[in-house]
Amino acid sequence: MSGGDPAGRLVRPFTLTGGRTRPSRADFTLITTVTAVDPQPETLTRPQPEHTRILRQCAEPVAVAELAARLDLPVSVVVILLCDLLEAGRITVRPPCPVTRTTPDLNLLQKVRDGLGRL
Amino acid sequence: MALAGSDAPDTVKILIAGGFGVGKTTMVGSVSEIVPLRTEEPLTTAGLDVDDLDGIEQKRSTTVALDFGRITIADDLVLYLFGTPGQQRFWFMWNDLALGALGAVVLVDVRRPRSSFAAIDFFERRDIPFVVAANGFHGEHPYPVEDIREALALPEAVPVLLCDARERASCRDVLIALIDLLIAEAAPVGR
Ligand SMILES: Nc1nc2c(ncn2[C@@H]2O[C@H](COP(=O)(O)OP(=O)(O)O)[C@@H](O)[C@H]2O)c(=O)[nH]1
Ligand SMILES: [Mg+2]
């Protein structure tokens, strides 16, 4: 996957984030779902090409991990770019189902079980 | 403003763990509705101290691969399966992966059960519910469940199953066993 230059591949993705290696907010997990706002807000600044690429991929709701795989970018890079898009009001975010050991969601578990049973 | 797109599904995840080559990716692929997807994460952003990179061949291991699959449970609910990176040195990633997971499947190759000890320890220590599934390579199960339980020093509360990671129905049954465990723990009766 890394081709002949793994070190190069390591550096490359973060040039897309302007060198940033940490997200500016904590909204995004691997299975957080993101959706492009339609229509897109009218702003003076046009989105960067990599932002546009993401927006195209999330016209329909898509999970962050899936988005990263489709774009062939590390999740850590995609999350930084998603922070920009969220702050610009260009995407909506749906967090995953909260899972806690102390207050388990029986309805959710039963629904998962039923779904698996249909496989 | 940035509230959920109303048509976005709810999402949950289950981890598929175990040592290198036990069949994690095979299992994800067997039940996933999509060909397993993969991302490569650079190690430098994952909170590793430089010291932790000692002994790792830097040129070869600057990324860690994560593969995952998807099962649409209902119109509004999607289950993701994440294969955890096998090597113990990637445990820092497991913490992130485990956060918010329903539970885990620990795959075991009974010919070399040691390779899955670390995964069992990880979930036990963090009190994350898990089932153990012995992947029968060549479809063979030379050891009964009781022997596997003993070899792995697993308490009765942890379900142990025999499976074939290449078979969809077999993998589905393992996942159902995990959900049944979660339901049994959640139900007020039978406590
Ligand atoms: N014969 C046989 N081969 C298997 C089985 N499960 C996995 N394999 C093979 O074992 C190798 C390792 O499996 P993989 O899923 O990549 O292991 P992972 O490292 O845990 O992801 C692959 O070549 C698989 O095709 C099985 O049940 N029977
Ligand atoms: Mg694998």
Short mmCIF file of C-alpha atoms and ligand atoms in Angstrom, two decimals:
data_model
loop_
_atom_site.label_atom_id
_atom_site.label_comp_id
_atom_site.label_asym_id
_atom_site.label_seq_id
_atom_site.Cartn_x
_atom_site.Cartn_y
_atom_site.Cartn_z
CA MET A 1 0.00 0.00 0.00
CA SER A 2 2.78 2.37 0.93
CA GLY A 3 4.64 1.89 -2.34
CA GLY A 4 8.35 2.51 -2.51
CA ASP A 5 8.40 5.49 -0.22
CA PRO A 6 6.60 4.90 3.06
CA ALA A 7 8.19 7.93 4.66
CA GLY A 8 6.86 10.09 1.84
CA ARG A 9 3.41 8.68 2.27
CA LEU A 10 3.58 9.50 5.95
CA VAL A 11 4.34 13.13 5.33
CA ARG A 12 2.06 13.72 2.37
CA PRO A 13 -1.40 13.56 3.95
CA PHE A 14 -0.66 16.23 6.48
CA THR A 15 0.23 18.71 3.78
CA LEU A 16 -3.50 18.59 3.01
CA THR A 17 -4.19 19.88 6.51
CA GLY A 18 -1.64 22.67 6.30
CA GLY A 19 0.64 20.73 8.58
CA ARG A 20 -1.94 20.31 11.33
CA THR A 21 -1.79 16.91 12.99
CA ARG A 22 -4.50 17.37 15.61
CA PRO A 23 -8.21 18.04 15.15
CA SER A 24 -9.64 21.28 16.48
CA ARG A 25 -12.65 19.54 17.99
CA ALA A 26 -13.66 16.13 19.26
CA ASP A 27 -16.88 15.53 17.32
CA PHE A 28 -15.57 12.75 15.12
CA THR A 29 -15.19 9.07 15.94
CA LEU A 30 -14.65 6.29 13.40
CA ILE A 31 -18.38 5.65 13.16
CA THR A 32 -19.65 9.20 13.41
CA THR A 33 -21.82 9.82 10.34
CA VAL A 34 -21.33 12.98 8.29
CA THR A 35 -23.58 14.47 5.62
CA ALA A 36 -22.99 17.44 3.32
CA VAL A 37 -25.43 20.28 3.87
CA ASP A 38 -27.62 20.74 0.83
CA PRO A 39 -27.66 23.40 -0.47
CA GLN A 40 -24.19 24.44 0.64
CA PRO A 41 -24.00 27.75 2.52
CA GLU A 42 -22.98 30.69 0.38
CA THR A 43 -19.64 32.00 1.53
CA LEU A 44 -16.98 34.26 0.14
CA THR A 45 -14.26 31.66 0.48
CA ARG A 46 -14.54 28.63 -1.70
CA PRO A 47 -13.71 25.28 -0.10
CA GLN A 48 -10.24 23.85 -0.76
CA PRO A 49 -10.03 21.01 -3.30
CA GLU A 50 -9.63 18.36 -0.59
CA HIS A 51 -12.66 19.75 1.22
CA THR A 52 -14.62 19.58 -2.02
CA ARG A 53 -13.57 15.96 -2.44
CA ILE A 54 -14.94 15.15 1.00
CA LEU A 55 -18.19 17.02 0.37
CA ARG A 56 -18.73 15.04 -2.82
CA GLN A 57 -18.24 11.77 -0.92
CA CYS A 58 -20.72 12.67 1.80
CA ALA A 59 -23.63 13.88 -0.32
CA GLU A 60 -25.24 10.81 1.25
CA PRO A 61 -24.57 10.08 4.94
CA VAL A 62 -21.28 8.26 5.42
CA ALA A 63 -19.25 7.14 8.45
CA VAL A 64 -15.87 8.76 9.02
CA ALA A 65 -13.93 5.49 8.66
CA GLU A 66 -15.66 4.74 5.37
CA LEU A 67 -14.98 8.23 4.12
CA ALA A 68 -11.28 7.85 4.93
CA ALA A 69 -11.09 4.50 3.15
CA ARG A 70 -12.81 5.89 0.05
CA LEU A 71 -10.50 8.89 -0.05
CA ASP A 72 -7.46 6.70 0.71
CA LEU A 73 -6.49 9.07 3.51
CA PRO A 74 -5.76 8.35 7.17
CA VAL A 75 -8.72 8.88 9.49
CA SER A 76 -6.63 11.37 11.44
CA VAL A 77 -6.28 13.57 8.36
CA VAL A 78 -9.93 13.30 7.34
CA VAL A 79 -11.04 14.28 10.84
CA ILE A 80 -9.00 17.49 10.71
CA LEU A 81 -10.59 18.40 7.37
CA LEU A 82 -14.05 17.53 8.70
CA CYS A 83 -13.52 19.95 11.58
CA ASP A 84 -13.02 22.71 9.00
CA LEU A 85 -16.19 21.70 7.16
CA LEU A 86 -18.22 21.53 10.36
CA GLU A 87 -17.02 24.95 11.45
CA ALA A 88 -17.92 26.31 8.01
CA GLY A 89 -21.44 24.90 8.36
CA ARG A 90 -20.97 22.65 5.34
CA ILE A 91 -21.68 19.30 6.97
CA THR A 92 -23.95 17.87 9.64
CA VAL A 93 -22.73 15.30 12.10
CA ARG A 94 -24.51 12.38 13.71
CA PRO A 95 -22.68 10.85 16.66
CA PRO A 96 -22.77 7.07 17.14
CA CYS A 97 -25.24 5.42 19.50
CA PRO A 98 -23.99 6.02 23.01
CA VAL A 99 -22.92 2.72 24.58
CA THR A 100 -22.62 2.49 28.34
CA ARG A 101 -22.16 -0.56 30.49
CA THR A 102 -24.26 0.89 33.33
CA THR A 103 -27.37 1.77 31.32
CA PRO A 104 -27.45 -0.60 28.36
CA ASP A 105 -30.04 0.04 25.68
CA LEU A 106 -32.02 -3.20 25.49
CA ASN A 107 -34.09 -2.04 22.53
CA LEU A 108 -30.95 -1.29 20.58
CA LEU A 109 -29.42 -4.68 21.45
CA GLN A 110 -32.60 -6.50 20.46
CA LYS A 111 -32.68 -4.61 17.17
CA VAL A 112 -29.08 -5.59 16.41
CA ARG A 113 -29.87 -9.19 17.28
CA ASP A 114 -32.91 -9.25 15.01
CA GLY A 115 -30.90 -7.72 12.19
CA LEU A 116 -28.12 -10.28 12.55
CA GLY A 117 -30.70 -13.04 12.62
CA ARG A 118 -31.81 -11.99 9.14
CA LEU A 119 -28.31 -12.35 7.71
CA MET B 1 -27.06 24.09 13.33
CA ALA B 2 -24.93 21.02 12.82
CA LEU B 3 -27.53 18.62 14.08
CA ALA B 4 -27.84 15.25 12.51
CA GLY B 5 -29.01 14.87 8.98
CA SER B 6 -32.33 13.22 9.73
CA ASP B 7 -31.66 10.53 7.15
CA ALA B 8 -28.32 9.55 8.68
CA PRO B 9 -28.46 6.13 10.34
CA ASP B 10 -27.48 5.35 13.90
CA THR B 11 -24.18 3.48 14.10
CA VAL B 12 -22.71 0.91 16.49
CA LYS B 13 -19.52 -1.14 16.35
CA ILE B 14 -18.07 -4.46 17.41
CA LEU B 15 -14.36 -5.25 17.51
CA ILE B 16 -12.87 -8.41 16.03
CA ALA B 17 -9.65 -9.05 17.91
CA GLY B 18 -7.02 -11.74 18.30
CA GLY B 19 -3.45 -12.46 17.33
CA PHE B 20 -1.86 -12.05 13.94
CA GLY B 21 -3.29 -14.38 11.31
CA VAL B 22 -6.13 -15.82 13.41
CA GLY B 23 -8.72 -14.86 10.79
CA LYS B 24 -9.92 -11.40 11.82
CA THR B 25 -9.98 -9.95 8.33
CA THR B 26 -11.50 -13.17 7.03
CA MET B 27 -14.33 -12.93 9.55
CA VAL B 28 -15.01 -9.27 8.79
CA GLY B 29 -15.17 -10.11 5.10
CA SER B 30 -17.49 -13.07 5.65
CA VAL B 31 -20.27 -11.05 7.25
CA SER B 32 -19.70 -7.61 5.78
CA GLU B 33 -22.04 -6.40 3.03
CA ILE B 34 -19.11 -4.55 1.48
CA VAL B 35 -15.62 -5.77 0.65
CA PRO B 36 -13.66 -4.97 3.81
CA LEU B 37 -12.31 -1.44 3.68
CA ARG B 38 -8.93 -0.40 4.94
CA THR B 39 -7.32 2.74 6.22
CA GLU B 40 -3.68 3.30 7.04
CA GLU B 41 -2.92 5.45 10.03
CA PRO B 42 0.44 7.17 10.42
CA LEU B 43 1.99 6.16 13.71
CA THR B 44 3.26 9.61 14.55
CA THR B 45 -0.19 11.08 15.11
CA ALA B 46 -1.31 8.28 17.35
CA GLY B 47 0.30 9.53 20.50
CA LEU B 48 3.37 7.35 20.46
CA ASP B 49 6.46 8.52 22.30
CA VAL B 50 9.60 8.29 20.26
CA ASP B 51 10.85 5.67 22.71
CA ASP B 52 7.98 3.40 21.77
CA LEU B 53 9.28 3.28 18.26
CA ASP B 54 12.43 1.54 19.47
CA GLY B 55 12.69 -1.85 17.91
CA ILE B 56 10.22 -1.03 15.18
CA GLU B 57 11.67 -0.90 11.74
CA GLN B 58 10.71 2.65 11.09
CA LYS B 59 10.77 2.47 7.32
CA ARG B 60 8.41 -0.45 7.27
CA SER B 61 6.08 0.40 10.11
CA THR B 62 5.25 4.03 9.78
CA THR B 63 1.59 3.21 9.31
CA VAL B 64 -0.80 0.78 10.94
CA ALA B 65 -3.62 -0.72 8.91
CA LEU B 66 -7.16 -0.88 10.14
CA ASP B 67 -9.73 -2.93 8.28
CA PHE B 68 -13.45 -2.91 8.76
CA GLY B 69 -16.77 -3.99 7.32
CA ARG B 70 -20.40 -2.98 7.53
CA ILE B 71 -23.74 -4.67 8.18
CA THR B 72 -26.94 -2.72 7.64
CA ILE B 73 -29.13 -3.88 10.53
CA ALA B 74 -32.16 -1.76 9.61
CA ASP B 75 -32.91 1.37 7.57
CA ASP B 76 -31.79 3.47 10.49
CA LEU B 77 -29.10 1.32 12.10
CA VAL B 78 -25.69 0.24 10.79
CA LEU B 79 -23.23 -2.08 12.52
CA TYR B 80 -19.50 -1.70 11.83
CA LEU B 81 -16.97 -4.44 12.47
CA PHE B 82 -13.40 -3.38 13.11
CA GLY B 83 -10.51 -5.81 12.92
CA THR B 84 -8.03 -4.67 15.56
CA PRO B 85 -4.41 -4.39 14.50
CA GLY B 86 -2.86 -7.67 15.64
CA GLN B 87 0.45 -6.69 17.11
CA GLN B 88 0.57 -5.75 20.73
CA ARG B 89 2.58 -2.64 20.02
CA PHE B 90 -0.52 -1.12 18.46
CA TRP B 91 -2.47 -1.26 21.68
CA PHE B 92 -2.68 2.49 21.85
CA MET B 93 -5.03 2.20 18.89
CA TRP B 94 -7.15 -0.40 20.60
CA ASN B 95 -8.13 2.11 23.27
CA ASP B 96 -9.62 4.40 20.65
CA LEU B 97 -11.24 1.49 18.88
CA ALA B 98 -12.76 0.08 22.05
CA LEU B 99 -14.32 3.38 23.04
CA GLY B 100 -18.05 3.15 22.42
CA ALA B 101 -17.92 -0.45 21.14
CA LEU B 102 -20.80 -2.76 22.03
CA GLY B 103 -18.26 -5.51 22.73
CA ALA B 104 -15.69 -7.72 21.09
CA VAL B 105 -15.06 -11.09 19.50
CA VAL B 106 -11.66 -12.57 20.32
CA LEU B 107 -10.65 -15.03 17.64
CA VAL B 108 -8.34 -17.84 18.68
CA ASP B 109 -6.30 -20.23 16.58
CA VAL B 110 -6.23 -23.27 18.87
CA ARG B 111 -2.93 -24.40 17.41
CA ARG B 112 -1.31 -21.31 18.89
CA PRO B 113 -3.67 -19.88 21.50
CA ARG B 114 -0.97 -17.69 23.02
CA SER B 115 -1.29 -15.27 20.13
CA SER B 116 -4.70 -14.24 21.46
CA PHE B 117 -3.79 -13.92 25.15
CA ALA B 118 -3.08 -10.23 24.80
CA ALA B 119 -6.50 -9.53 23.32
CA ILE B 120 -8.24 -11.44 26.09
CA ASP B 121 -6.25 -9.54 28.72
CA PHE B 122 -7.12 -6.26 27.09
CA PHE B 123 -10.88 -6.75 27.21
CA GLU B 124 -10.85 -8.38 30.64
CA ARG B 125 -8.92 -5.51 32.19
CA ARG B 126 -11.21 -2.91 30.71
CA ASP B 127 -14.35 -4.81 31.55
CA ILE B 128 -15.42 -4.83 27.89
CA PRO B 129 -17.82 -7.71 27.16
CA PHE B 130 -16.42 -10.31 24.76
CA VAL B 131 -16.90 -13.81 23.44
CA VAL B 132 -14.11 -16.13 22.37
CA ALA B 133 -14.40 -17.90 19.04
CA ALA B 134 -12.01 -20.68 18.08
CA ASN B 135 -11.44 -20.43 14.34
CA GLY B 136 -11.13 -23.95 13.00
CA PHE B 137 -8.58 -23.81 10.25
CA HIS B 138 -9.37 -26.37 7.54
CA GLY B 139 -12.78 -26.58 9.17
CA GLU B 140 -11.33 -28.74 11.94
CA HIS B 141 -11.96 -28.41 15.64
CA PRO B 142 -9.51 -30.73 17.37
CA TYR B 143 -10.33 -29.47 20.87
CA PRO B 144 -13.68 -29.32 22.64
CA VAL B 145 -14.87 -26.00 24.03
CA GLU B 146 -14.07 -26.99 27.62
CA ASP B 147 -10.40 -27.60 26.78
CA ILE B 148 -10.16 -24.24 25.03
CA ARG B 149 -11.75 -22.50 28.00
CA GLU B 150 -9.26 -24.12 30.32
CA ALA B 151 -6.25 -23.39 28.14
CA LEU B 152 -7.26 -19.73 28.04
CA ALA B 153 -8.24 -19.63 31.75
CA LEU B 154 -11.61 -18.13 30.87
CA PRO B 155 -14.34 -17.82 33.48
CA GLU B 156 -17.70 -19.49 32.83
CA ALA B 157 -19.23 -16.08 32.15
CA VAL B 158 -17.28 -15.74 28.90
CA PRO B 159 -18.94 -17.67 26.07
CA VAL B 160 -16.59 -19.87 24.03
CA LEU B 161 -17.68 -20.95 20.56
CA LEU B 162 -16.26 -22.93 17.68
CA CYS B 163 -16.43 -21.13 14.34
CA ASP B 164 -15.26 -21.04 10.78
CA ALA B 165 -14.18 -17.52 9.90
CA ARG B 166 -14.80 -18.22 6.22
CA GLU B 167 -18.47 -19.05 6.74
CA ARG B 168 -20.96 -16.23 6.93
CA ALA B 169 -23.49 -18.17 9.01
CA SER B 170 -20.82 -19.23 11.46
CA CYS B 171 -19.59 -15.64 11.91
CA ARG B 172 -23.15 -14.40 12.26
CA ASP B 173 -23.73 -16.91 15.07
CA VAL B 174 -20.63 -15.66 16.88
CA LEU B 175 -21.91 -12.08 16.66
CA ILE B 176 -25.33 -13.18 17.89
CA ALA B 177 -23.68 -14.93 20.85
CA LEU B 178 -22.02 -11.64 21.76
CA ILE B 179 -25.30 -9.72 21.54
CA ASP B 180 -27.03 -12.41 23.63
CA LEU B 181 -24.32 -11.97 26.25
CA LEU B 182 -24.96 -8.21 26.27
CA ILE B 183 -28.72 -8.74 26.49
CA ALA B 184 -28.30 -11.21 29.36
CA GLU B 185 -26.13 -8.70 31.22
CA ALA B 186 -28.60 -5.90 30.56
CA ALA B 187 -31.75 -7.76 31.51
CA PRO B 188 -32.74 -7.25 35.13
CA VAL B 189 -33.91 -10.84 35.44
CA GLY B 190 -31.39 -13.59 35.86
CA ARG B 191 -28.83 -11.33 37.52
N1 LIG C 1 -8.12 -22.83 5.95
C1 LIG C 1 -8.51 -21.75 6.59
N2 LIG C 1 -7.82 -20.61 6.38
C2 LIG C 1 -8.22 -19.48 7.03
C3 LIG C 1 -9.32 -19.48 7.91
N3 LIG C 1 -9.45 -18.23 8.42
C4 LIG C 1 -8.45 -17.51 7.88
N4 LIG C 1 -7.71 -18.24 7.03
C5 LIG C 1 -6.53 -17.81 6.29
O1 LIG C 1 -5.54 -17.46 7.23
C6 LIG C 1 -4.82 -16.31 6.81
C7 LIG C 1 -4.91 -15.22 7.84
O2 LIG C 1 -6.24 -14.78 7.94
P1 LIG C 1 -6.60 -13.24 8.20
O3 LIG C 1 -8.08 -13.12 8.22
O4 LIG C 1 -5.88 -12.35 7.25
O5 LIG C 1 -5.99 -13.04 9.64
P2 LIG C 1 -5.89 -11.70 10.52
O6 LIG C 1 -4.43 -11.38 10.58
O7 LIG C 1 -6.40 -12.09 11.86
O8 LIG C 1 -6.69 -10.63 9.88
C8 LIG C 1 -5.42 -15.90 5.47
O9 LIG C 1 -4.60 -16.42 4.45
C9 LIG C 1 -6.78 -16.57 5.47
O10 LIG C 1 -7.19 -16.87 4.15
C10 LIG C 1 -10.04 -20.71 8.09
O11 LIG C 1 -11.00 -20.78 8.83
N5 LIG C 1 -9.58 -21.79 7.41
MG MG C 2 -6.05 -8.78 9.15
#
